[in-house]
Short mmCIF file of C-alpha atoms in Angstrom, two decimals:
data_model
loop_
_atom_site.label_atom_id
_atom_site.label_comp_id
_atom_site.label_asym_id
_atom_site.label_seq_id
_atom_site.Cartn_x
_atom_site.Cartn_y
_atom_site.Cartn_z
CA ASN A 1 0.00 0.00 0.00
CA GLY A 2 1.72 3.20 -1.14
CA ASN A 3 3.87 4.69 -3.85
CA LEU A 4 7.58 5.12 -4.56
CA VAL A 5 8.74 8.54 -5.67
CA ASN A 6 12.03 7.31 -7.18
CA ALA A 7 10.56 4.34 -9.05
CA GLU A 8 12.17 5.21 -12.40
CA GLU A 9 15.66 5.48 -10.90
CA LEU A 10 15.21 2.19 -9.04
CA LYS A 11 14.00 0.48 -12.19
CA ASP A 12 17.08 1.63 -14.12
CA SER A 13 19.39 0.60 -11.28
CA LEU A 14 17.91 -2.89 -11.07
CA ASP A 15 18.28 -3.30 -14.82
CA VAL A 16 21.90 -2.10 -15.02
CA LYS A 17 23.37 -3.37 -11.75
CA ALA A 18 21.23 -6.33 -10.70
CA HIS A 19 20.18 -7.43 -14.22
CA ARG A 20 16.57 -7.71 -13.05
CA HIS A 21 13.92 -6.81 -15.61
CA ILE A 22 10.74 -5.14 -14.31
CA ASN A 23 7.72 -6.13 -16.41
CA THR A 24 5.06 -3.74 -15.12
CA ASP A 25 4.58 -0.25 -13.68
CA SER A 26 3.66 -1.78 -10.31
CA ASP A 27 5.61 -0.51 -7.30
CA SER A 28 4.95 -3.88 -5.65
CA GLU A 29 6.97 -5.68 -8.32
CA LEU A 30 9.73 -3.11 -7.91
CA LEU A 31 9.85 -3.47 -4.12
CA LEU A 32 9.79 -7.25 -4.42
CA ASN A 33 12.80 -7.25 -6.76
CA ILE A 34 14.75 -4.83 -4.56
CA PHE A 35 14.05 -6.99 -1.52
CA ALA A 36 14.96 -10.20 -3.39
CA ASP A 37 18.16 -8.65 -4.74
CA ASN A 38 19.18 -7.51 -1.25
CA LEU A 39 18.60 -11.05 0.04
CA GLN A 40 20.56 -12.52 -2.85
CA GLN A 41 23.53 -10.34 -1.97
CA THR A 42 23.91 -12.25 1.32
CA GLY A 43 25.14 -15.19 -0.80
CA LYS A 44 23.41 -17.66 1.53
CA PHE A 45 21.52 -20.76 0.53
CA ARG A 46 19.27 -20.51 3.60
CA ILE A 47 18.31 -17.20 5.18
CA TYR A 48 17.54 -16.21 8.75
CA GLU A 49 15.86 -13.28 10.51
CA GLU A 50 19.06 -11.26 10.53
CA ASP A 51 19.37 -11.53 6.74
CA ILE A 52 15.79 -10.32 6.28
CA PHE A 53 16.32 -7.34 8.58
CA THR A 54 19.47 -6.47 6.61
CA ALA A 55 17.59 -6.72 3.29
CA ILE A 56 14.75 -4.48 4.53
CA LYS A 57 17.20 -1.95 5.94
CA GLY A 58 18.84 -1.79 2.51
CA LEU A 59 15.40 -1.32 0.96
CA TYR A 60 14.74 1.63 3.30
CA GLU A 61 17.97 3.25 2.17
CA GLN A 62 17.12 2.76 -1.53
CA CYS A 63 13.40 3.58 -1.71
CA ILE A 64 11.87 7.04 -1.33
CA GLY A 65 8.13 7.27 -0.75
CA GLY A 66 5.30 6.11 1.46
CA TYR A 67 4.64 2.38 1.76
CA ALA A 68 3.34 -0.32 4.09
CA CYS A 69 4.17 -3.86 3.01
CA VAL A 70 3.22 -7.43 3.85
CA ALA A 71 5.01 -10.39 2.28
CA MET A 72 5.28 -14.15 2.63
CA ILE A 73 8.56 -15.99 2.25
CA ALA A 74 7.66 -19.56 1.34
CA GLY A 75 8.74 -22.07 3.97
CA PHE A 76 9.94 -19.34 6.32
CA GLY A 77 7.22 -16.96 7.50
CA ILE A 78 5.52 -13.62 6.94
CA ILE A 79 6.91 -10.11 7.28
CA GLY A 80 5.46 -6.64 7.61
CA PHE A 81 7.26 -3.31 7.42
CA ARG A 82 6.52 0.40 7.13
CA ASP A 83 8.36 3.28 5.51
CA PRO A 84 10.66 5.42 7.73
CA HIS A 85 8.07 8.22 7.91
CA GLY A 86 5.10 5.95 8.62
CA ILE A 87 2.98 7.62 5.94
CA ARG A 88 0.78 4.63 5.16
CA PRO A 89 -0.77 2.63 8.05
CA ILE A 90 -0.13 -0.99 9.01
CA CYS A 91 -0.68 -2.99 12.19
CA TYR A 92 -0.63 -6.60 13.40
CA GLY A 93 -2.45 -8.71 15.98
CA ILE A 94 -2.35 -12.08 17.75
CA ARG A 95 -5.10 -14.69 18.15
CA ARG A 96 -4.94 -17.88 20.21
CA SER A 97 -5.87 -21.01 18.22
CA HIS A 98 -5.92 -24.79 18.71
CA ASP A 99 -2.37 -25.03 17.35
CA GLY A 100 -0.92 -22.12 19.33
CA PHE A 101 -1.16 -18.57 17.99
CA ASP A 102 -2.25 -16.93 14.73
CA PHE A 103 -0.72 -13.68 13.49
CA MET A 104 -2.20 -11.23 11.02
CA PHE A 105 -1.21 -7.95 9.37
CA ALA A 106 -3.71 -5.34 8.14
CA SER A 107 -3.97 -1.67 7.20
CA GLU A 108 -6.62 -1.04 9.86
CA GLY A 109 -7.14 -2.68 13.23
CA VAL A 110 -10.91 -3.14 12.73
CA VAL A 111 -10.13 -6.10 10.46
CA LEU A 112 -8.28 -7.80 13.29
CA ASP A 113 -10.99 -6.90 15.83
CA ALA A 114 -13.68 -8.53 13.71
CA LEU A 115 -11.69 -11.77 13.43
CA GLY A 116 -10.96 -12.07 17.15
CA PHE A 117 -7.35 -10.87 17.16
CA THR A 118 -6.06 -9.08 20.25
CA GLU A 119 -2.91 -7.21 21.30
CA ILE A 120 -3.21 -5.09 18.16
CA LYS A 121 -0.14 -2.92 17.61
CA ASP A 122 0.93 -0.45 14.95
CA ILE A 123 4.18 -1.11 13.14
CA ASN A 124 6.31 1.93 13.85
CA PRO A 125 7.95 3.99 11.09
CA GLY A 126 11.12 2.27 9.89
CA GLU A 127 10.23 -0.92 11.77
CA ALA A 128 9.99 -4.49 10.46
CA VAL A 129 8.15 -7.45 12.00
CA ILE A 130 8.99 -11.08 11.15
CA VAL A 131 6.65 -13.93 12.10
CA THR A 132 7.86 -17.53 11.89
CA ARG A 133 6.57 -20.77 13.44
CA GLN A 134 9.03 -20.29 16.28
CA ALA A 135 8.73 -16.61 17.17
CA ILE A 136 7.69 -13.06 16.36
CA THR A 137 10.63 -10.67 16.04
CA LYS A 138 10.51 -6.92 15.44
CA ARG A 139 13.22 -4.32 15.03
CA LYS A 140 13.51 -0.61 14.33
CA LEU A 141 15.92 -0.54 11.38
CA VAL A 142 16.29 3.19 10.65
CA HIS A 143 15.97 6.19 12.94
CA TRP A 144 16.24 9.12 10.52
CA GLY A 145 12.54 9.29 9.68
CA GLU A 146 10.06 11.23 11.82
CA PRO A 147 6.56 9.76 12.32
CA THR A 148 4.43 11.58 9.73
CA PRO A 149 1.20 9.64 9.10
CA CYS A 150 -1.04 10.67 6.21
CA ILE A 151 -3.74 12.96 7.59
CA PHE A 152 -6.09 12.03 4.72
CA GLU A 153 -6.55 8.61 6.37
CA TYR A 154 -8.35 10.34 9.26
CA VAL A 155 -10.32 12.67 6.97
CA TYR A 156 -11.57 10.11 4.47
CA PHE A 157 -9.98 6.72 3.91
CA ALA A 158 -10.09 4.98 7.28
CA ARG A 159 -13.20 3.52 8.86
CA PRO A 160 -14.47 5.60 11.80
CA ASP A 161 -14.01 2.70 14.24
CA SER A 162 -10.30 2.42 13.39
CA VAL A 163 -7.47 3.55 15.62
CA ILE A 164 -4.34 4.47 13.65
CA ASP A 165 -1.11 5.39 15.43
CA GLY A 166 -3.00 5.74 18.69
CA ILE A 167 -5.53 8.19 17.20
CA SER A 168 -9.21 7.26 17.12
CA VAL A 169 -10.56 8.11 13.67
CA TYR A 170 -14.05 8.60 15.15
CA ARG A 171 -12.93 11.03 17.84
CA SER A 172 -10.73 12.96 15.40
CA ARG A 173 -13.72 13.40 13.05
CA LEU A 174 -15.86 14.64 15.92
CA GLU A 175 -13.15 17.18 16.63
CA MET A 176 -13.03 18.14 12.94
CA GLY A 177 -16.75 18.85 13.15
CA GLU A 178 -16.20 21.06 16.18
CA HIS A 179 -13.57 23.15 14.38
CA LEU A 180 -15.59 23.23 11.16
CA ALA A 181 -18.61 24.61 13.03
CA ASN A 182 -16.43 27.42 14.36
CA GLN A 183 -15.28 28.11 10.80
CA VAL A 184 -18.90 28.29 9.62
CA VAL A 185 -19.68 30.90 12.30
CA LYS A 186 -16.51 32.80 11.43
CA GLU A 187 -17.35 33.01 7.73
CA CYS A 188 -21.15 33.30 7.86
CA GLY A 189 -21.50 35.44 10.96
CA LYS A 190 -23.59 34.69 14.05
CA ASN A 191 -26.91 35.33 12.30
CA LEU A 192 -26.90 32.02 10.48
CA ASP A 193 -29.77 31.45 8.07
CA ILE A 194 -29.10 27.69 7.88
CA ASP A 195 -32.15 25.50 8.51
CA VAL A 196 -30.58 22.05 8.40
CA VAL A 197 -27.18 20.27 8.36
CA ILE A 198 -26.96 17.37 5.90
CA PRO A 199 -23.95 15.04 5.52
CA VAL A 200 -22.70 13.44 2.33
CA PRO A 201 -22.68 9.76 3.37
CA ASP A 202 -20.75 8.01 4.74
CA THR A 203 -17.42 9.50 5.82
CA SER A 204 -18.70 12.96 6.76
CA ARG A 205 -21.53 11.77 9.03
CA VAL A 206 -19.56 11.95 12.27
CA ALA A 207 -18.25 15.47 11.60
CA ALA A 208 -21.64 16.71 10.34
CA LEU A 209 -23.31 15.45 13.51
CA GLN A 210 -20.87 17.49 15.60
CA VAL A 211 -21.35 20.56 13.38
CA SER A 212 -25.10 20.25 13.97
CA HIS A 213 -24.63 19.88 17.73
CA ARG A 214 -22.24 22.82 17.95
CA LEU A 215 -24.41 25.16 15.84
CA LYS A 216 -27.66 23.92 17.44
CA ILE A 217 -29.14 23.35 13.98
CA ALA A 218 -31.14 20.24 13.04
CA TYR A 219 -29.20 17.28 11.59
CA ARG A 220 -30.95 15.36 8.82
CA GLU A 221 -30.09 12.51 6.45
CA GLY A 222 -30.95 14.12 3.12
CA PHE A 223 -29.00 11.77 0.82
CA ILE A 224 -29.61 8.03 0.59
CA LYS A 225 -26.58 6.09 -0.58
CA ASN A 226 -26.48 3.24 -3.07
CA ARG A 227 -23.84 0.93 -1.60
CA TYR A 228 -23.06 -0.75 -4.90
CA VAL A 229 -21.25 2.22 -6.46
CA GLY A 230 -17.57 2.68 -5.58
CA ARG A 231 -15.56 5.79 -4.75
CA THR A 232 -16.22 8.33 -7.47
CA PHE A 233 -13.22 10.68 -7.19
CA ILE A 234 -10.80 8.01 -8.46
CA MET A 235 -13.01 6.90 -11.36
CA PRO A 236 -11.59 7.63 -14.82
CA GLY A 237 -13.41 10.21 -16.93
CA GLN A 238 -15.55 13.18 -15.97
CA GLN A 239 -18.69 11.74 -17.54
CA MET A 240 -18.39 8.44 -15.66
CA ARG A 241 -17.87 10.27 -12.34
CA ARG A 242 -20.89 12.51 -12.95
CA LYS A 243 -23.18 9.57 -13.78
CA SER A 244 -21.84 7.56 -10.84
CA VAL A 245 -22.64 10.35 -8.36
CA ARG A 246 -26.27 10.34 -9.52
CA ARG A 247 -26.42 6.56 -9.19
CA LYS A 248 -24.66 6.63 -5.85
CA LEU A 249 -26.77 9.27 -4.08
CA ASN A 250 -30.45 10.11 -4.12
CA ALA A 251 -31.72 13.35 -2.56
CA MET A 252 -34.93 13.31 -0.49
CA ALA A 253 -36.98 16.39 -1.37
CA LEU A 254 -38.60 16.23 2.07
CA GLU A 255 -35.34 17.44 3.69
CA PHE A 256 -34.42 20.04 1.07
CA ALA A 257 -37.64 21.74 -0.07
CA ASP A 258 -37.73 25.47 0.78
CA LYS A 259 -34.74 25.21 3.13
CA ASN A 260 -31.29 26.76 3.40
CA VAL A 261 -29.02 23.73 3.77
CA LEU A 262 -25.46 23.25 4.97
CA ILE A 263 -24.01 20.21 3.21
CA VAL A 264 -20.99 18.72 4.99
CA ASP A 265 -18.51 16.55 3.08
CA ASP A 266 -15.13 15.11 4.04
CA SER A 267 -13.27 16.92 1.24
CA ILE A 268 -13.57 18.45 -2.22
CA VAL A 269 -11.15 16.98 -4.76
CA ARG A 270 -12.10 17.43 -8.42
CA GLY A 271 -15.35 19.14 -7.55
CA THR A 272 -17.35 16.86 -9.86
CA THR A 273 -19.05 15.07 -6.97
CA SER A 274 -19.66 18.32 -5.09
CA LYS A 275 -21.14 19.99 -8.15
CA GLU A 276 -23.58 17.15 -8.72
CA ILE A 277 -24.54 17.08 -5.03
CA VAL A 278 -25.24 20.82 -5.00
CA GLN A 279 -27.36 20.49 -8.14
CA MET A 280 -29.26 17.55 -6.61
CA ALA A 281 -30.00 19.69 -3.54
CA ARG A 282 -31.31 22.51 -5.74
CA ASP A 283 -33.38 20.09 -7.83
CA ALA A 284 -34.89 18.83 -4.57
CA GLY A 285 -36.02 22.37 -3.74
CA ALA A 286 -33.24 23.89 -1.59
CA LYS A 287 -33.30 27.71 -1.49
CA LYS A 288 -29.63 28.16 -0.53
CA VAL A 289 -26.82 25.61 -0.53
CA TYR A 290 -23.77 26.14 1.67
CA PHE A 291 -21.02 23.54 1.20
CA ALA A 292 -18.60 22.79 4.08
CA SER A 293 -15.48 20.62 3.74
CA CYS A 294 -13.87 18.85 6.72
CA ALA A 295 -10.53 19.20 4.89
CA PRO A 296 -8.72 22.30 3.60
CA PRO A 297 -8.57 22.98 -0.17
CA VAL A 298 -6.84 20.12 -2.04
CA ARG A 299 -4.40 21.99 -4.27
CA TYR A 300 -1.59 19.45 -4.82
CA PRO A 301 -1.43 15.84 -6.04
CA ASN A 302 -0.80 12.97 -3.64
CA VAL A 303 2.40 11.05 -4.40
CA TYR A 304 2.26 8.52 -1.55
CA GLY A 305 -0.39 6.08 -2.71
CA ILE A 306 -3.71 7.93 -3.13
CA ASP A 307 -4.67 8.06 -6.80
CA MET A 308 -5.65 11.73 -6.95
CA PRO A 309 -5.90 13.62 -10.24
CA SER A 310 -3.34 15.96 -11.74
CA ARG A 311 -3.01 19.49 -10.33
CA ARG A 312 -5.01 21.16 -13.09
CA GLU A 313 -7.93 18.79 -12.52
CA LEU A 314 -8.22 19.75 -8.83
CA VAL A 315 -11.04 22.25 -8.39
CA ALA A 316 -9.02 24.28 -5.84
CA PHE A 317 -6.01 24.63 -8.14
CA ASN A 318 -5.45 28.38 -8.76
CA ARG A 319 -8.93 29.22 -7.38
CA ASP A 320 -10.06 31.09 -4.27
CA ASN A 321 -13.13 30.09 -2.23
CA ASP A 322 -15.54 32.31 -4.17
CA SER A 323 -14.36 30.85 -7.49
CA ILE A 324 -14.69 27.31 -6.14
CA ALA A 325 -18.23 28.06 -4.90
CA LYS A 326 -19.13 29.37 -8.36
CA GLU A 327 -17.58 26.32 -10.02
CA ILE A 328 -19.60 23.82 -7.97
CA GLY A 329 -22.75 25.97 -7.95
CA ALA A 330 -22.89 26.61 -4.17
CA ASP A 331 -23.84 29.88 -2.48
CA MET A 332 -20.74 29.59 -0.31
CA VAL A 333 -17.87 27.13 0.26
CA ILE A 334 -16.42 26.79 3.77
CA TYR A 335 -13.13 24.95 4.24
CA GLN A 336 -11.52 23.56 7.36
CA ASP A 337 -8.39 25.41 8.45
CA LEU A 338 -5.24 23.24 8.13
CA ASP A 339 -4.03 24.04 11.65
CA ASP A 340 -7.45 23.03 13.00
CA LEU A 341 -7.36 19.78 11.04
CA ILE A 342 -3.93 18.92 12.45
CA ALA A 343 -5.11 19.83 15.97
CA SER A 344 -8.14 17.54 15.53
CA CYS A 345 -5.85 14.53 15.11
CA GLN A 346 -2.92 15.58 17.30
CA LYS A 347 -5.21 16.05 20.30
CA PHE A 348 -5.50 12.27 20.71
CA ASN A 349 -1.78 11.51 20.38
CA PRO A 350 0.45 14.50 21.19
CA ASN A 351 3.53 12.35 20.48
CA ILE A 352 2.85 12.73 16.75
CA THR A 353 4.04 16.24 16.03
CA LYS A 354 3.77 16.14 12.22
CA PHE A 355 1.40 14.75 9.60
CA ASP A 356 1.74 14.35 5.86
CA CYS A 357 -0.46 17.22 4.62
CA SER A 358 1.11 17.41 1.16
CA VAL A 359 -2.21 17.53 -0.70
CA PHE A 360 -3.01 20.74 1.20
CA ASN A 361 0.34 22.50 1.53
CA GLY A 362 2.54 20.92 -1.17
CA HIS A 363 5.20 19.90 1.38
CA TYR A 364 6.37 16.35 0.63
CA VAL A 365 8.04 14.96 3.74
CA THR A 366 10.27 12.39 2.00
CA GLY A 367 11.86 14.86 -0.39
CA GLY A 368 12.65 13.82 -3.93
CA VAL A 369 9.41 15.25 -5.35
CA THR A 370 10.64 17.53 -8.12
CA ASP A 371 8.69 19.52 -10.70
CA GLU A 372 9.88 17.01 -13.30
CA TYR A 373 8.43 14.16 -11.22
CA LEU A 374 5.09 15.95 -10.82
CA ASP A 375 4.97 16.62 -14.56
CA ARG A 376 5.53 12.91 -15.25
CA LEU A 377 2.85 12.03 -12.75
CA GLU A 378 0.36 14.39 -14.36
CA LYS A 379 0.93 12.81 -17.76
CA THR A 380 -0.16 9.43 -16.39
CA ARG A 381 -2.93 10.61 -14.04
CA SER A 382 -4.83 13.13 -16.14
CA ASP A 383 -8.21 12.18 -17.61
CA LEU A 384 -6.75 12.63 -21.10
CA ALA A 385 -3.96 10.12 -20.40
CA LYS A 386 -6.36 7.61 -18.85
CA SER A 387 -8.83 7.89 -21.73
CA SER A 388 -5.98 7.39 -24.21
CA ARG A 389 -4.96 4.18 -22.43
CA GLU A 390 -8.57 3.00 -22.36
CA ASN A 391 -8.97 3.68 -26.09
CA LEU A 392 -5.74 1.82 -26.79
CA HIS A 393 -7.21 -1.27 -25.11
CA SER A 394 -10.75 -0.91 -26.41
CA PRO A 395 -12.15 -3.76 -28.57
CA ASP A 396 -12.14 -1.58 -31.72
CA THR A 397 -8.52 -0.54 -31.24
CA ILE A 398 -7.38 -4.08 -30.43
CA GLY A 399 -9.21 -5.37 -33.49
CA LEU A 400 -7.54 -2.76 -35.71
CA HIS A 401 -4.13 -3.58 -34.20
CA ASN A 402 -4.60 -7.31 -34.85
CA PHE A 403 -5.74 -6.64 -38.42
CA LEU A 404 -2.71 -4.44 -39.17
CA GLN A 405 -0.36 -6.95 -37.55
CA LYS A 406 -1.86 -9.83 -39.55
CA SER A 407 -1.62 -7.82 -42.78
CA TYR A 408 2.03 -6.99 -42.00
CA PHE A 409 2.90 -10.63 -41.39
CA GLU A 410 1.15 -11.82 -44.57
CA ARG A 411 2.76 -9.07 -46.64
CA ASN A 412 6.19 -10.20 -45.44
CA GLY A 413 5.54 -13.88 -46.00
CA TRP A 414 5.11 -14.83 -42.30
CA ASN A 415 2.11 -16.96 -41.41
CA GLY A 416 2.09 -16.24 -37.69
CA VAL A 417 2.96 -19.86 -36.81
CA ASN A 418 6.30 -20.75 -38.40
CA GLY A 419 9.48 -18.78 -37.87
CA VAL A 420 10.76 -16.62 -35.07
CA ASN A 421 8.89 -13.49 -36.19
CA GLY A 422 5.60 -15.35 -36.30
CA ALA A 423 5.78 -15.88 -32.54
CA ASN A 424 5.24 -12.18 -32.06
#
C-alpha cells in the first residue's frame, strides 16, 4: 500500500546493476525485486531473521516514498514493514488457536478486531516485524525518519471505528466537526440562516453530527446512498464520475424543499461530486446551498499512494473560495483550516508532532518530489492520459491492431505460426 517517488531510478538501477527486468509499472513488483536482490547479496543458501532485517534496511535506504508492506517468504514466515516516515498505516495482531497462535497484518485494526485478534499494535515507522513458526521478532531498522502519518486517512480513507497510530478516527472526526462549526460561524456570521445540516454519506456523518450539535441546527439525512457504487473521485473520466454520483446518491426532497441547507462533506477533490450534489440539492427544492469541507482545499497531487488527479484537474487549483463556490454551484464554500485539522488529530496523540499534509500545503516529507516528477505524474494521471490508455485497449482498437499486424505478417511472408517473427 503506497507509492515510490524514485521508481524510475530504481527500475534503471535494477536493470543495469542487478540485471533484473521489471515487467510492469507496479511498485509492488519493484519493491519485491529490490528486496529479493538484497537477500541474494547475502550469498546464503538458507536465510535467517538477521538476513531479512538487513535486506529491509537496505530497501529503506534505496526507496523514497510512502509504503506499508506485507510479504510471505515460502517455507519461512511472513513479514510486515513500514516506511521510515510511517505515511501509510499498518498494524498486526495475535489470536490464540488450537495449534498455538495466529498472526495477522492489516492496514486497519478493525479487520483484526472482527476476526478475534487481540494485542493489536501499529508497526512503527522504519520498523519491520517477522513472524515464523518459532517466534515473532521486530526491530527498528532506521531512525532518521520522523513519524508523519497521512492525515487524509483520518479525513476520508479509514473507517471511523479504526485507531491508527493511537488516534481514534471517530474522535478525530468529531473534533473536525467542532472546528468546522467554528469556521462556519466565522465566515457566515452569528446570524446564520441555515435550517438544516446534511452530511454526504458516509465519511462525513460523524463530523456533520458534531457541526449540527455545535451550531444547534437540526441534523438530517438528506441523501440516501447506493452501496453498490464505488468511490467516485478516483473513477476515470468526468462523464463516468458525474453519472456515478447520480447513481450513488439520491436526494430526499422532504429534507431540502424550501430550506437553506449546509451540506458537509469530508473533502472536495475534483469538484465533480460536489457539483452534482449541490445540483441535486437545488433540484430537490433547496433555497440556498452552503457547502462545508472537513478538509482544507486540495491543491496538490498525492504522491504517496492515493490516486488523486493531476493538479489542473483539482477544483481548488489556482482558485479562491468564491471561485470554487461558483464552479460547484454553491452559495458559499467553507473549508476547514489546516491548523485546526492537524489539531483535531494531534489532540489524541500529542507524540505525533507532524502529519503528511502534502495535498493541502505541497510539502512532501520524504523529499525527492521535483517539478519534473510531478509533470511525469500528471501525464499518467490526467483524464486525457487515462482515456488514451482505455482507447488503446478498447475492442475496436485491439481489433484494428490485430488486423494491421496480420496484414504486415502476410505481406512479409510470415504466417504467424512458423518462424521466429511469427511468434510475435
